[in-house]
């Protein structure tokens, strides 16, 4: 029997289990003391911003917002213990509102969680909070953690109750509502930095969270002498950990890289995964066990049994990544697993990738998928495949068919997490195993726009987006990719496409006319399609189409031949609205008179698939 690991037992408390509360800062130290392990140091990505805001030459108040598990309390603790000498002896304290003296001599009042303080304390603190946020008491600053709803409710209720602070509370409610709606962090009328921790997606932060678990010193202390490290039946805990590690001098883990890409795609879709859930994910991948849903995580004893009996199908890390070791109701309560459920990982496929799994060809893709890491690859799948073709195929054994189908879905999940992005061709892309076939293209475009690099990627994608929009607007299989035709129908109709245009096409490049291009939205940090006015005037965009992953997928599929109506009516409505807004702004900018006759063009396809407009005069 291998030695038991205190670190493994400690990590189990971070997993997706009902009693998992060690991730809450209030319980952190007690849990670490119980297991006698070093703390898991997760990053506080806005820590430097908090210090600069509260300790700078022109200090302002700080409010931290975000969803549960984003690390609001962790950020407060990090700031106090690093910047306020007296905090070490008084944190976390029993009071609802803590008071400290900053190095500058200013008073700092700290509200760790606005939703947890009493109504009486909220009322008592209201005049001081209002005065500080309105800049009337620079000698007193606030550091507050609150989710968006609780923050707005605090000031809305105060305004409704009347009293001397009602007008101040109403004013703050209006300004904070606007800041949250527009996703801005500052307001010229307030002494405030509003930091939304749900908007702090960063690949480096995800790596630091993973490394906090994967590179914890307890692995060497507890597992360094374990006999289950090598051999034909390795320890599944150590093996699963190894599949996620980035080791110096070796290629990055494809498993971890695909997880980060998936999280980035989810963030672009406003599906934010907080720090707490990221820790849950990495622990579940390493320790997940589907044998008994009531005990979904391995300990050292269980890992030894799985290795001794070769039961690696129960501890498959690729299945654990999507939460298949959990009961459905428990899986649904952990937001991180819904990210993979949204992609339908394991259920989507195509003929080429299924041919690789079933027929072992083409060889290039087969070798890329199965040459490495055989434990969860051929060792698990080949017996099922062989039984299916030799027994189930001849005798129609339902059990063998069922097990083969489950194994096939599991290998699709493994393929999604392991196949390279581009090198094997478009149809062998791992994103073809999801509903977002162009997820990789979306991420490459977003990176190119944000970093102002890869002009070829931007130009090529712009052409595809324009071709997709022209096809969706007109209903014709046009190849036009250098101009945008805002076509529609005449009269009242629900028909989403039409062949009538009241504006000349908008060119990709234009100096004396409007132009269309892709850029990165400064607020959402998503790609967007913008229509720009002529270069000699004000360069404020006339209109902007927010390219969320779903809309991007729709346009790319239409550009590649899918029928517009077969995918998403919602997407059709979005681009139709964009067309109406754009036409309105262009008409207003050009200053067209109400009695001026309008030029109408009937669109048709030229010999090379380009759109042509034949003018008609409408009076």
Coordinates of C-alpha atoms in Angstrom, one line a residue:
X1 CA 0.0 0.0 0.0
X2 CA 1.5 3.4 -1.0
X3 CA 1.9 6.1 1.6
X4 CA -1.1 8.4 2.0
X5 CA -0.7 12.0 0.9
X6 CA -1.9 14.9 3.1
X7 CA -1.8 17.1 0.0
X8 CA -4.3 14.8 -1.9
X9 CA -6.6 14.9 1.1
X10 CA -6.3 18.6 1.2
X11 CA -7.0 19.0 -2.5
X12 CA -10.2 16.9 -2.2
X13 CA -11.7 19.8 -0.2
X14 CA -11.3 22.0 -3.2
X15 CA -13.3 19.6 -5.4
X16 CA -16.9 19.8 -6.6
X17 CA -18.3 18.2 -3.4
X18 CA -21.0 19.6 -1.1
X19 CA -18.7 20.2 1.8
X20 CA -16.1 22.0 -0.2
X21 CA -15.7 25.3 1.6
X22 CA -12.0 25.6 2.0
X23 CA -11.9 28.0 -1.0
X24 CA -13.6 30.6 1.1
X25 CA -11.0 32.9 2.6
X26 CA -12.7 32.7 6.0
X27 CA -12.1 28.9 6.2
X28 CA -8.8 28.8 4.4
X29 CA -6.4 28.9 7.3
X30 CA -8.4 26.4 9.4
X31 CA -8.3 23.9 6.6
X32 CA -4.6 24.3 5.9
X33 CA -3.9 23.8 9.6
X34 CA -6.0 20.6 9.7
X35 CA -4.0 19.0 6.8
X36 CA -0.6 20.6 7.7
X37 CA 0.0 21.7 4.1
X38 CA 1.3 24.9 2.6
X39 CA -1.4 27.3 1.3
X40 CA -2.4 27.2 -2.4
X41 CA -1.4 30.7 -3.4
X42 CA -3.9 31.9 -6.1
X43 CA -3.3 35.1 -7.9
X44 CA -4.9 38.4 -7.1
X45 CA -4.8 40.0 -10.6
X46 CA -6.1 43.5 -9.5
X47 CA -3.9 43.7 -6.3
X48 CA -1.5 46.2 -7.9
X49 CA -4.4 48.3 -9.1
X50 CA -5.9 48.4 -5.6
X51 CA -2.6 49.5 -4.1
X52 CA -2.2 52.2 -6.7
X53 CA -5.7 53.5 -6.2
X54 CA -5.7 53.6 -2.4
X55 CA -2.0 54.6 -1.8
X56 CA -1.3 56.8 -4.8
X57 CA -0.9 60.6 -4.9
X58 CA -4.6 61.1 -5.6
X59 CA -6.2 58.2 -3.7
X60 CA -9.8 57.1 -4.4
X61 CA -12.2 54.6 -3.0
X62 CA -12.4 51.1 -4.3
X63 CA -15.4 48.9 -4.9
X64 CA -14.8 45.3 -6.0
X65 CA -17.7 43.6 -7.9
X66 CA -18.1 40.3 -9.5
X67 CA -19.7 36.9 -9.1
X68 CA -19.2 34.5 -6.1
X69 CA -15.7 32.9 -6.2
X70 CA -14.0 35.8 -8.1
X71 CA -11.7 36.5 -5.2
X72 CA -13.1 39.8 -3.8
X73 CA -12.4 38.9 -0.2
X74 CA -9.1 37.4 -1.2
X75 CA -8.1 40.7 -2.9
X76 CA -9.0 42.6 0.2
X77 CA -7.0 40.3 2.4
X78 CA -4.0 40.6 0.0
X79 CA -4.0 44.4 0.1
X80 CA -4.4 44.6 3.9
X81 CA -1.7 42.1 4.8
X82 CA 0.8 43.6 2.3
X83 CA 0.1 47.3 2.8
X84 CA -1.5 47.9 6.2
X85 CA 0.9 46.9 9.1
X86 CA -1.9 46.7 11.7
X87 CA -4.1 44.4 9.6
X88 CA -2.2 41.2 10.4
X89 CA -3.3 41.3 14.0
X90 CA -6.9 42.3 13.2
X91 CA -7.8 40.3 10.1
X92 CA -10.4 39.0 9.6
X93 CA -12.0 40.4 12.7
X94 CA -15.6 40.1 13.9
X95 CA -16.9 43.5 13.0
X96 CA -19.1 44.1 10.0
X97 CA -17.0 47.1 9.1
X98 CA -13.3 47.2 9.8
X99 CA -11.2 50.4 10.3
X100 CA -7.5 50.8 9.6
X101 CA -5.0 53.6 9.2
X102 CA -3.2 53.7 5.9
X103 CA 0.5 54.7 5.7
X104 CA -0.7 58.1 4.4
X105 CA -2.6 58.7 7.7
X106 CA -6.0 58.4 6.0
X107 CA -8.6 56.2 7.6
X108 CA -9.5 53.1 5.6
X109 CA -12.9 51.5 6.2
X110 CA -13.3 47.9 4.9
X111 CA -16.5 46.1 4.1
X112 CA -15.6 42.5 3.3
X113 CA -19.0 41.6 1.9
X114 CA -21.9 44.1 1.6
X115 CA -24.5 41.3 1.5
X116 CA -23.4 40.0 4.9
X117 CA -23.6 43.1 7.1
X118 CA -26.8 43.9 9.0
X119 CA -29.4 46.4 7.8
X120 CA -28.7 48.5 10.9
X121 CA -24.9 48.7 10.1
X122 CA -25.7 49.5 6.5
X123 CA -27.9 52.4 7.6
X124 CA -25.3 53.6 10.1
X125 CA -22.6 53.5 7.4
X126 CA -24.6 55.2 4.6
X127 CA -23.7 58.9 5.3
X128 CA -20.0 58.1 5.5
X129 CA -20.1 55.9 2.4
X130 CA -21.9 58.6 0.4
X131 CA -19.6 61.4 1.5
X132 CA -16.5 59.3 0.6
X133 CA -17.7 58.3 -2.9
X134 CA -18.8 61.8 -3.7
X135 CA -15.3 63.1 -2.7
X136 CA -16.5 65.1 0.3
X137 CA -14.2 63.4 2.8
X138 CA -10.8 62.7 1.3
X139 CA -9.4 61.9 4.7
X140 CA -11.5 58.7 4.7
X141 CA -11.5 56.0 2.1
X142 CA -13.5 52.8 1.6
X143 CA -12.6 49.3 0.3
X144 CA -15.8 47.4 -0.4
X145 CA -16.7 44.0 -1.8
X146 CA -20.2 43.6 -3.3
X147 CA -21.8 41.9 -6.2
X148 CA -23.6 44.1 -8.7
X149 CA -27.1 43.5 -7.4
X150 CA -26.3 44.1 -3.8
X151 CA -24.4 47.2 -4.6
X152 CA -27.2 48.8 -6.5
X153 CA -29.8 47.6 -4.0
X154 CA -28.0 49.3 -1.2
X155 CA -28.3 52.8 -2.7
X156 CA -31.7 52.2 -4.3
X157 CA -33.2 51.2 -0.9
X158 CA -31.6 54.1 0.8
X159 CA -33.0 56.5 -1.8
X160 CA -36.5 55.0 -1.4
X161 CA -36.5 55.3 2.4
X162 CA -36.0 59.0 2.3
X163 CA -34.0 60.9 4.9
X164 CA -31.1 63.3 4.6
X165 CA -29.0 61.0 2.5
X166 CA -31.7 60.0 0.0
X167 CA -30.6 62.4 -2.7
X168 CA -27.0 61.4 -2.4
X169 CA -28.0 57.7 -2.5
X170 CA -30.2 58.3 -5.6
X171 CA -27.3 60.1 -7.3
X172 CA -24.9 57.3 -6.5
X173 CA -27.4 54.6 -7.7
X174 CA -27.7 56.4 -11.1
X175 CA -24.0 56.8 -11.6
X176 CA -23.1 53.3 -10.5
X177 CA -25.9 51.8 -12.7
X178 CA -24.4 53.6 -15.7
X179 CA -20.8 52.5 -14.8
X180 CA -21.9 48.9 -14.6
X181 CA -24.0 49.1 -17.7
X182 CA -21.1 50.6 -19.8
X183 CA -18.5 48.6 -18.0
X184 CA -16.4 51.6 -17.1
X185 CA -14.3 51.8 -13.9
X186 CA -14.2 55.6 -13.3
X187 CA -16.7 58.5 -13.3
X188 CA -15.5 62.1 -13.2
X189 CA -18.2 63.0 -10.6
X190 CA -17.1 60.3 -8.1
X191 CA -14.0 59.5 -6.1
X192 CA -14.1 55.8 -7.1
X193 CA -12.4 53.0 -8.9
X194 CA -15.0 50.3 -9.7
X195 CA -13.2 47.0 -10.4
X196 CA -15.2 44.2 -11.9
X197 CA -13.3 41.0 -11.1
X198 CA -15.5 39.1 -13.6
X199 CA -13.8 41.0 -16.4
X200 CA -10.2 40.1 -15.5
X201 CA -9.8 37.2 -17.9
X202 CA -6.1 36.6 -18.5
X203 CA -4.4 33.4 -19.8
X204 CA -1.5 34.1 -17.4
X205 CA -3.9 34.1 -14.4
X206 CA -5.3 30.7 -15.4
X207 CA -1.7 29.3 -15.7
X208 CA -0.9 30.6 -12.2
X209 CA -4.0 29.0 -10.8
X210 CA -3.2 25.7 -12.4
X211 CA 0.4 25.9 -11.3
X212 CA -0.6 26.7 -7.7
X213 CA -2.1 23.1 -7.6
X214 CA 0.1 21.2 -10.0
X215 CA 3.4 22.5 -8.7
X216 CA 2.6 22.6 -5.0
X217 CA 5.6 21.5 -2.9
X218 CA 3.5 18.8 -1.2
X219 CA 3.7 16.6 -4.3
X220 CA 7.4 16.0 -3.8
X221 CA 7.1 15.7 -0.1
X222 CA 4.2 13.2 -0.1
X223 CA 4.5 11.4 -3.4
X224 CA 8.2 11.4 -4.2
X225 CA 8.8 8.0 -2.8
X226 CA 5.5 6.5 -3.9
X227 CA 6.1 3.2 -5.9
X228 CA 3.1 4.0 -8.2
X229 CA 5.0 6.6 -10.2
X230 CA 6.2 4.3 -13.1
X231 CA 5.4 1.0 -14.6
X232 CA 2.7 -0.3 -16.8
X233 CA 0.0 0.6 -14.2
X234 CA 1.0 4.1 -13.0
X235 CA -0.7 6.0 -10.3
X236 CA -3.7 7.8 -11.9
X237 CA -3.4 10.8 -9.7
X238 CA 0.2 11.4 -10.7
X239 CA -0.5 10.6 -14.3
X240 CA -3.5 13.0 -14.5
X241 CA -1.3 15.7 -12.9
X242 CA 1.4 15.1 -15.4
X243 CA -0.9 15.5 -18.4
X244 CA -1.7 19.1 -17.2
X245 CA 1.8 20.2 -16.3
X246 CA 4.0 22.6 -18.4
X247 CA 7.5 21.4 -17.8
X248 CA 10.5 23.5 -18.8
X249 CA 12.2 22.2 -21.9
X250 CA 9.2 20.3 -23.1
X251 CA 6.2 21.3 -25.3
X252 CA 3.3 22.9 -23.4
X253 CA 0.6 20.5 -22.3
X254 CA -2.0 20.3 -25.1
X255 CA -4.6 19.4 -22.5
X256 CA -4.0 22.6 -20.5
X257 CA -3.8 24.7 -23.7
X258 CA -7.2 23.5 -24.9
X259 CA -8.7 24.2 -21.6
X260 CA -7.4 27.8 -21.7
X261 CA -8.7 28.2 -25.2
X262 CA -12.1 27.0 -24.1
X263 CA -12.2 29.3 -21.1
X264 CA -11.2 32.2 -23.4
X265 CA -14.1 31.4 -25.8
X266 CA -16.5 31.2 -22.8
X267 CA -15.3 34.6 -21.6
X268 CA -15.9 36.1 -25.0
X269 CA -19.4 34.7 -24.7
X270 CA -19.9 36.4 -21.3
X271 CA -19.7 33.0 -19.6
X272 CA -17.3 33.9 -16.8
X273 CA -15.6 31.2 -14.7
X274 CA -14.4 32.5 -11.3
X275 CA -11.2 31.6 -9.6
X276 CA -12.9 29.2 -7.2
X277 CA -14.3 27.2 -10.1
X278 CA -11.0 27.1 -11.9
X279 CA -9.5 25.5 -8.8
X280 CA -12.4 23.0 -8.7
X281 CA -11.7 22.2 -12.4
X282 CA -8.1 21.3 -12.0
X283 CA -8.7 19.3 -8.8
X284 CA -11.5 17.4 -10.5
X285 CA -9.3 16.5 -13.5
X286 CA -6.6 15.1 -11.3
X287 CA -8.8 13.3 -8.7
X288 CA -12.1 12.6 -10.5
X289 CA -13.4 9.0 -10.2
X290 CA -16.7 8.0 -11.8
X291 CA -17.0 4.5 -10.2
X292 CA -19.1 5.8 -7.3
X293 CA -20.9 9.1 -7.9
X294 CA -21.3 9.5 -4.1
X295 CA -17.5 9.6 -3.8
X296 CA -16.5 11.4 -7.0
X297 CA -12.9 12.1 -6.0
X298 CA -10.0 9.7 -5.5
X299 CA -7.8 9.5 -2.4
X300 CA -4.5 7.6 -2.4
X301 CA -6.1 4.3 -1.5
X302 CA -8.6 4.6 -4.4
X303 CA -5.9 5.5 -6.8
X304 CA -3.9 2.4 -5.8
X305 CA -6.9 0.2 -6.4
X306 CA -7.6 1.7 -9.8
X307 CA -4.0 1.2 -10.9
X308 CA -3.8 -2.3 -9.5
X309 CA -6.9 -3.4 -11.3
X310 CA -6.3 -1.3 -14.5
X311 CA -9.5 0.6 -14.0
X312 CA -8.4 3.8 -15.8
X313 CA -11.7 4.2 -17.5
X314 CA -13.1 5.4 -14.1
X315 CA -10.5 8.1 -13.7
X316 CA -10.2 9.4 -17.2
X317 CA -9.1 13.1 -16.9
X318 CA -10.7 14.1 -20.2
X319 CA -14.1 12.9 -18.9
X320 CA -13.3 14.5 -15.5
X321 CA -12.8 17.8 -17.3
X322 CA -16.4 17.9 -18.4
X323 CA -17.6 16.7 -15.0
X324 CA -18.7 13.2 -16.0
X325 CA -17.6 11.8 -12.6
X326 CA -20.4 13.8 -11.0
X327 CA -24.1 13.3 -10.7
X328 CA -25.9 15.6 -13.3
X329 CA -27.4 17.8 -10.6
X330 CA -24.1 18.3 -9.0
X331 CA -22.4 19.0 -12.3
X332 CA -25.0 21.7 -13.1
X333 CA -24.2 23.5 -9.9
X334 CA -20.6 24.0 -10.9
X335 CA -20.4 26.6 -13.6
X336 CA -17.1 25.6 -15.1
X337 CA -18.5 22.3 -16.4
X338 CA -21.3 24.1 -18.3
X339 CA -18.6 25.7 -20.4
X340 CA -17.8 22.3 -21.9
X341 CA -21.5 21.3 -22.0
X342 CA -22.1 24.4 -24.1
X343 CA -19.6 23.1 -26.7
X344 CA -21.1 19.6 -26.7
X345 CA -17.7 18.1 -26.3
X346 CA -17.9 14.3 -27.0
X347 CA -21.2 14.6 -28.9
X348 CA -20.1 16.5 -32.0
X349 CA -17.9 15.0 -34.6
X350 CA -17.4 14.6 -38.4
X351 CA -16.7 11.8 -40.8
X352 CA -13.0 12.3 -40.9
X353 CA -12.5 12.2 -37.1
X354 CA -14.8 9.3 -36.6
X355 CA -12.9 7.4 -39.3
X356 CA -9.7 8.0 -37.3
X357 CA -11.3 6.4 -34.2
X358 CA -13.1 3.6 -36.0
X359 CA -10.9 2.7 -38.9
X360 CA -7.5 4.1 -37.8
X361 CA -7.1 6.3 -40.8
X362 CA -5.9 8.7 -42.1
X363 CA -2.6 7.7 -40.5
X364 CA -1.3 11.2 -39.9
X365 CA -4.3 12.1 -37.7
X366 CA -4.3 8.7 -36.1
X367 CA -0.6 9.0 -35.1
X368 CA -1.1 12.5 -33.7
X369 CA -3.9 11.3 -31.6
X370 CA -2.7 7.9 -30.4
X371 CA 1.1 7.8 -30.6
X372 CA 1.5 9.4 -27.1
X373 CA -0.3 8.8 -23.8
X374 CA -1.6 5.3 -24.4
X375 CA -3.2 4.8 -21.0
X376 CA -6.3 6.8 -21.8
X377 CA -6.0 6.2 -25.6
X378 CA -5.4 2.9 -27.2
X379 CA -5.2 0.9 -24.0
X380 CA -8.8 1.9 -23.2
X381 CA -10.3 2.1 -26.6
X382 CA -8.8 -0.7 -28.6
X383 CA -10.4 -3.5 -26.6
X384 CA -13.8 -1.9 -27.0
X385 CA -13.2 -1.4 -30.7
X386 CA -12.0 -4.9 -31.2
X387 CA -15.0 -6.4 -29.3
X388 CA -17.4 -4.3 -31.3
X389 CA -16.1 -5.5 -34.7
X390 CA -15.6 -9.2 -33.7
X391 CA -18.5 -9.9 -31.3
X392 CA -21.1 -7.1 -31.5
X393 CA -20.9 -6.9 -35.3
X394 CA -21.5 -10.6 -35.8
X395 CA -23.8 -11.4 -33.0
X396 CA -25.5 -8.1 -32.4
X397 CA -24.5 -7.9 -28.7
X398 CA -26.2 -4.8 -27.3
X399 CA -23.8 -4.5 -24.3
X400 CA -20.8 -4.4 -26.6
X401 CA -22.4 -1.8 -28.8
X402 CA -23.3 0.4 -25.9
X403 CA -19.8 0.2 -24.4
X404 CA -18.3 1.0 -27.8
X405 CA -20.6 4.0 -28.2
X406 CA -19.5 5.3 -24.7
X407 CA -15.8 4.7 -25.6
X408 CA -16.2 6.5 -28.9
X409 CA -17.7 9.6 -27.1
X410 CA -14.9 9.4 -24.5
X411 CA -12.2 9.3 -27.3
X412 CA -13.9 12.3 -29.0
X413 CA -13.4 14.2 -25.8
X414 CA -9.8 13.1 -25.6
X415 CA -9.3 14.1 -29.2
X416 CA -10.7 17.6 -28.5
X417 CA -8.2 18.1 -25.7
X418 CA -5.2 16.7 -27.5
X419 CA -5.4 17.3 -31.3
X420 CA -3.3 20.3 -32.6
X421 CA -5.1 23.3 -33.8
X422 CA -4.2 23.7 -37.4
X423 CA -1.4 21.5 -38.6
X424 CA -3.6 18.5 -39.7
X425 CA -6.1 20.4 -41.8
X426 CA -9.4 22.1 -41.2
X427 CA -11.5 19.0 -41.0
X428 CA -9.1 17.5 -38.4
X429 CA -9.3 20.6 -36.2
X430 CA -10.3 19.8 -32.6
X431 CA -13.0 22.5 -32.9
X432 CA -14.8 20.3 -35.3
X433 CA -15.6 18.2 -32.2
X434 CA -17.7 21.1 -30.8
X435 CA -20.6 23.1 -32.0
X436 CA -18.2 26.0 -32.6
X437 CA -16.3 24.7 -35.6
X438 CA -14.6 28.0 -36.0
X439 CA -13.7 28.5 -32.3
X440 CA -10.0 28.4 -33.1
X441 CA -10.3 30.9 -35.8
X442 CA -12.3 33.2 -33.5
X443 CA -9.5 33.1 -30.9
X444 CA -6.8 33.7 -33.4
X445 CA -8.7 36.7 -34.7
X446 CA -9.3 38.1 -31.2
X447 CA -5.6 37.7 -30.4
X448 CA -4.5 39.4 -33.7
X449 CA -6.8 42.3 -33.2
X450 CA -5.8 42.8 -29.5
X451 CA -2.1 42.7 -30.3
X452 CA -2.2 44.4 -33.7
X453 CA -0.4 41.5 -35.3
X454 CA -1.1 38.8 -37.9
X455 CA -2.5 41.1 -40.6
X456 CA -3.1 38.1 -42.8
X457 CA -5.4 36.6 -40.2
X458 CA -7.4 39.8 -39.9
X459 CA -7.6 40.3 -43.7
X460 CA -8.6 36.7 -44.4
X461 CA -11.2 36.7 -41.7
X462 CA -12.6 40.1 -42.8
X463 CA -13.2 38.7 -46.3
X464 CA -15.0 35.7 -44.9
X465 CA -17.2 37.8 -42.6
X466 CA -18.2 40.1 -45.5
X467 CA -19.0 37.1 -47.7
X468 CA -21.1 35.6 -45.0
X469 CA -23.0 38.9 -44.4
X470 CA -23.6 39.4 -48.1
X471 CA -25.0 35.9 -48.4
X472 CA -27.2 36.3 -45.3
X473 CA -28.5 39.7 -46.5
X474 CA -29.2 38.7 -50.1
X475 CA -30.0 35.0 -49.8
X476 CA -27.7 34.5 -52.8
X477 CA -24.5 32.4 -52.9
X478 CA -22.4 35.4 -53.7
X479 CA -18.6 35.3 -53.6
X480 CA -18.4 39.1 -52.9
X481 CA -15.9 39.6 -50.1
X482 CA -14.5 43.1 -50.6
X483 CA -17.7 45.1 -50.2
X484 CA -20.6 45.0 -47.8
X485 CA -24.1 45.3 -49.4
X486 CA -26.7 46.3 -46.9
X487 CA -29.6 44.8 -48.9
X488 CA -33.1 44.1 -47.8
X489 CA -36.7 43.9 -49.0
X490 CA -39.3 46.5 -50.0
X491 CA -42.4 46.8 -47.9
X492 CA -43.4 45.0 -44.7
X493 CA -42.2 41.4 -44.7
X494 CA -40.6 39.0 -42.3
X495 CA -38.4 37.7 -45.1
X496 CA -34.8 37.9 -43.6
X497 CA -33.1 38.4 -47.0
X498 CA -33.7 40.6 -50.0
X499 CA -32.2 41.9 -53.2
X500 CA -32.9 45.6 -52.9
X501 CA -30.2 48.1 -51.7
X502 CA -30.8 51.7 -51.0
X503 CA -27.1 52.5 -50.4
X504 CA -24.0 51.9 -52.5
X505 CA -21.8 49.1 -51.2
X506 CA -19.4 49.9 -48.3
X507 CA -15.8 49.1 -49.4
X508 CA -13.3 47.4 -47.2
X509 CA -10.9 50.2 -48.0
X510 CA -12.1 53.7 -48.8
X511 CA -11.0 57.3 -48.3
X512 CA -13.7 59.4 -49.8
X513 CA -16.5 56.9 -48.8
X514 CA -17.4 54.9 -45.8
X515 CA -15.4 51.8 -45.1
X516 CA -15.8 48.6 -43.1
X517 CA -13.2 46.8 -41.0
X518 CA -12.6 44.5 -38.0
X519 CA -11.3 45.8 -34.7
X520 CA -11.2 45.0 -31.0
X521 CA -13.9 46.6 -28.9
X522 CA -12.2 48.6 -26.1
X523 CA -14.9 47.6 -23.5
X524 CA -15.9 44.0 -24.3
X525 CA -12.4 43.1 -25.8
X526 CA -14.3 41.1 -28.4
X527 CA -13.8 41.4 -32.2
X528 CA -16.4 43.7 -33.9
X529 CA -17.2 44.8 -37.4
X530 CA -17.3 48.6 -37.6
X531 CA -18.4 51.0 -40.3
X532 CA -16.1 54.0 -40.5
X533 CA -16.9 57.4 -42.0
X534 CA -14.8 58.9 -44.8
X535 CA -11.2 59.5 -43.7
X536 CA -11.3 63.3 -44.1
X537 CA -13.9 63.6 -41.3
X538 CA -14.4 62.6 -37.6
X539 CA -13.2 59.0 -37.2
X540 CA -15.9 57.9 -34.7
X541 CA -17.4 54.6 -36.0
X542 CA -20.9 55.0 -37.4
X543 CA -22.0 51.6 -36.3
X544 CA -20.5 48.5 -34.6
X545 CA -21.5 44.8 -34.8
X546 CA -20.4 42.9 -31.7
X547 CA -19.0 39.5 -32.9
X548 CA -19.8 37.2 -30.1
X549 CA -18.7 33.6 -30.8
X550 CA -22.2 32.5 -31.8
X551 CA -22.6 35.3 -34.4
X552 CA -19.1 34.7 -35.6
X553 CA -19.8 31.0 -36.1
X554 CA -23.0 31.8 -37.9
X555 CA -21.3 34.2 -40.4
X556 CA -18.4 31.8 -41.0
X557 CA -20.7 28.9 -41.7
X558 CA -22.8 30.9 -44.1
X559 CA -19.6 32.1 -45.8
X560 CA -18.6 28.5 -46.3
X561 CA -22.0 27.4 -47.8
X562 CA -24.6 26.9 -45.0
X563 CA -28.0 28.4 -45.6
X564 CA -28.7 31.4 -43.4
X565 CA -32.1 30.2 -42.2
X566 CA -30.7 26.8 -41.1
X567 CA -28.6 28.1 -38.3
X568 CA -30.0 30.9 -36.1
X569 CA -32.9 33.4 -36.4
X570 CA -31.4 35.4 -33.6
X571 CA -28.2 35.9 -35.6
X572 CA -30.2 37.0 -38.6
X573 CA -32.0 39.6 -36.5
X574 CA -28.7 40.9 -35.1
X575 CA -27.2 41.6 -38.5
X576 CA -30.5 43.0 -39.8
X577 CA -30.5 45.5 -36.9
X578 CA -26.9 46.4 -37.7
X579 CA -28.0 47.1 -41.3
X580 CA -30.8 49.4 -40.2
X581 CA -28.6 51.3 -37.7
X582 CA -25.8 51.7 -40.3
X583 CA -28.1 53.0 -43.0
X584 CA -29.7 55.5 -40.6
X585 CA -26.3 56.9 -39.6
X586 CA -25.0 57.1 -43.1
X587 CA -28.1 58.9 -44.3
X588 CA -27.8 61.3 -41.3
X589 CA -24.1 61.9 -42.0
X590 CA -24.6 62.6 -45.7
X591 CA -27.4 65.0 -44.8
X592 CA -29.9 63.6 -47.3
X593 CA -33.0 65.9 -47.7
X594 CA -36.4 64.4 -47.0
X595 CA -37.7 65.3 -50.5
X596 CA -34.6 64.1 -52.3
X597 CA -35.2 61.1 -54.6
X598 CA -33.7 57.8 -53.4
X599 CA -31.6 55.6 -55.5
X600 CA -32.6 51.9 -55.3
X601 CA -30.5 49.1 -56.7
X602 CA -31.7 45.6 -57.6
X603 CA -29.0 43.1 -56.9
X604 CA -28.0 40.2 -59.0
X605 CA -25.0 37.9 -59.4
X606 CA -22.3 38.5 -61.9
X607 CA -20.5 35.8 -63.9
X608 CA -17.9 35.4 -61.1
X609 CA -20.4 35.4 -58.2
X610 CA -19.9 39.1 -57.4
X611 CA -23.0 41.3 -56.6
X612 CA -24.1 43.8 -59.1
X613 CA -26.6 46.6 -58.6
X614 CA -28.9 47.8 -61.4
X615 CA -30.2 51.3 -60.4
X616 CA -33.9 52.2 -60.4
X617 CA -35.3 55.7 -59.6
X618 CA -37.9 55.9 -56.9
X619 CA -39.7 59.3 -56.4

